[in-house]
Tab-separated table of C-alpha atoms in Angstrom:
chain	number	residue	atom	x	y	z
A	1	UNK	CA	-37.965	7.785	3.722
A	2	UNK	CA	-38.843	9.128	7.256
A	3	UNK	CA	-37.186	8.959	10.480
A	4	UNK	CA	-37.810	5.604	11.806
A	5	UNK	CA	-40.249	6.139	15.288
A	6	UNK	CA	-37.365	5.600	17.861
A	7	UNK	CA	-34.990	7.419	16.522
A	8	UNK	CA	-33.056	10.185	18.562
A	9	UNK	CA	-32.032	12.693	16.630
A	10	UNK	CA	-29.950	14.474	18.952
A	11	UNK	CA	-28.332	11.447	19.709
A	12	UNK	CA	-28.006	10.578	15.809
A	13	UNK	CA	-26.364	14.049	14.962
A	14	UNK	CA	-23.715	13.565	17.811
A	15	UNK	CA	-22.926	9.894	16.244
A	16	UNK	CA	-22.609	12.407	12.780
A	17	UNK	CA	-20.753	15.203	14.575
A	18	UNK	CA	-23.022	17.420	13.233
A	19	UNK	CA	-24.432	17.895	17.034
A	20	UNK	CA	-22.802	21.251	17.448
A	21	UNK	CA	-25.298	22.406	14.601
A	22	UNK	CA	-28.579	25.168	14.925
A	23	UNK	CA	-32.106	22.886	14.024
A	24	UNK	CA	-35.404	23.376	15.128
A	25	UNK	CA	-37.531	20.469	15.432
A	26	UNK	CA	-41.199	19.832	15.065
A	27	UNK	CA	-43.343	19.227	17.971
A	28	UNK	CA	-45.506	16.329	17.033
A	29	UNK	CA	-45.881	13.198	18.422
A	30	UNK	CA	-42.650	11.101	17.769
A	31	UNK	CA	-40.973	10.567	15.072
A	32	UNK	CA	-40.099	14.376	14.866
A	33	UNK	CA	-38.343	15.946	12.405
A	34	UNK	CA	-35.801	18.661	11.466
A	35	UNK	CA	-38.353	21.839	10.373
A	36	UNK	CA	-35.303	24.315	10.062
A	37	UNK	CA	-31.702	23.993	9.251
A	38	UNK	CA	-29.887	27.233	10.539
A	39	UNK	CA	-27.977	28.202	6.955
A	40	UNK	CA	-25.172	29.961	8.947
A	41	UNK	CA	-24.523	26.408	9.503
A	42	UNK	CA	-21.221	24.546	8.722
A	43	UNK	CA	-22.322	20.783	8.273
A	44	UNK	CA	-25.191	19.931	5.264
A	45	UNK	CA	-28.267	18.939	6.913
A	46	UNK	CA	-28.407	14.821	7.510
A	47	UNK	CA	-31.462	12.749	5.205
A	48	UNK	CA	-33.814	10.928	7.006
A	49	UNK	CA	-31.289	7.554	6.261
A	50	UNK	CA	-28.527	8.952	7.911
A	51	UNK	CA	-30.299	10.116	10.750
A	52	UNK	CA	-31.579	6.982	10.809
A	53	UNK	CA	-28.317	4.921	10.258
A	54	UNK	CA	-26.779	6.748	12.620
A	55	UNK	CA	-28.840	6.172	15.760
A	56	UNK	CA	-28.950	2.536	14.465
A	57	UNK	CA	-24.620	2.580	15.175
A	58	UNK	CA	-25.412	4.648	18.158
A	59	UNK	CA	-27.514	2.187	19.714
A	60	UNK	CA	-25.444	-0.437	18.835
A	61	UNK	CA	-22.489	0.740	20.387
A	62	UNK	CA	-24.185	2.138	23.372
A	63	UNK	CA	-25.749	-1.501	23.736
A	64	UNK	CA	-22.909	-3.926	24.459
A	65	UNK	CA	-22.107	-0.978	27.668
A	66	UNK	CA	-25.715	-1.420	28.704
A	67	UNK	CA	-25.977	-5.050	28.837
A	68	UNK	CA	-22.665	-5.869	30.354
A	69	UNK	CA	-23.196	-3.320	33.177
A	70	UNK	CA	-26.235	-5.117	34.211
A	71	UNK	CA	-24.954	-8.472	33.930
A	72	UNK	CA	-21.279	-7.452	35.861
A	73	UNK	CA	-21.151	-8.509	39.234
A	74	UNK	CA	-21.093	-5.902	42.360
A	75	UNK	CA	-18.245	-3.959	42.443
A	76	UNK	CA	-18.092	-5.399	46.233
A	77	UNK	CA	-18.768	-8.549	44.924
A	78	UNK	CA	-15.982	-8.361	42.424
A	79	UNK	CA	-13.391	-6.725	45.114
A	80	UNK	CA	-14.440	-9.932	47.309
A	81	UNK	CA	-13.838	-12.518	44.686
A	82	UNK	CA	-9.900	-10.420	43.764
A	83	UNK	CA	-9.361	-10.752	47.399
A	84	UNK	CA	-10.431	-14.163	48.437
A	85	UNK	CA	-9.677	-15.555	44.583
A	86	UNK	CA	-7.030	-13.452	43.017
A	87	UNK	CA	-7.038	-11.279	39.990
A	88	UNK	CA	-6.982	-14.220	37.552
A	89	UNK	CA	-10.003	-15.819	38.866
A	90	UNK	CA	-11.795	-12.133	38.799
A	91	UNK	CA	-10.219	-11.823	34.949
A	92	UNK	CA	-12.447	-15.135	34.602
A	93	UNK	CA	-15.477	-14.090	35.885
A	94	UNK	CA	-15.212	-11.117	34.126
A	95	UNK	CA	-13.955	-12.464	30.713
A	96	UNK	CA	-17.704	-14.203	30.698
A	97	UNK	CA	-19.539	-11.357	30.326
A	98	UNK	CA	-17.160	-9.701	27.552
A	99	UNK	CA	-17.319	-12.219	25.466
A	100	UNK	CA	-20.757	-12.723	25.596
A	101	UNK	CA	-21.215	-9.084	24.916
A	102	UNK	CA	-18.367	-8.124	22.998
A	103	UNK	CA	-17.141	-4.219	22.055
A	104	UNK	CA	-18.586	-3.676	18.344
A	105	UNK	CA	-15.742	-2.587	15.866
């Protein structure tokens, strides 16, 4: 298998904790791929599916952040509601948006 096109493999080592690991990668056109895995190196080098894998659980967990910070209200907009509303009807407004996007487990 190869790395799929959009995968970041920087990003998909941190997800492994292999991140702190010597590579060189090629310099084609993406996908790239690991050309050289420094032996003096702790960790095995990752396959293609794990890189892969793990940028897919990166992304996913990364995701529900992305689309809830763009869907929050202000944060001037949500001190205005607190004050004129009262934390329970900002824990409302809120609440919308985390359910609708909710943390992954």
């Amino acid at each position: 298998m190869a790395i799929n096109s959009d995968t970041d493999i920087y990003l998909a080592l941190e997800q492994l904790g292999k991140n702190s690991n010597l590579f060189l990668l090629d310099q084609s056109i993406p996908p790239h791929k690991i050309i050289e895995w420094d032996s003096a190196n702790s960790d095995s080098q990752p396959t293609d599916n794990e890189l892969n894998a793990a940028y897919t659980a990166w992304k996913a967990a990364e995701e529900y952040k992305i689309n809830r910070a763009n869907e929050y209200p202000s944060i001037e907009d949500q001190l205005d509601n607190i004050y004129h509303n009262g934390i329970d009807a900002w824990k409302a407004t809120i609440k919308v948006t985390k359910d609708k996007y909710p943390k992954p487990s």
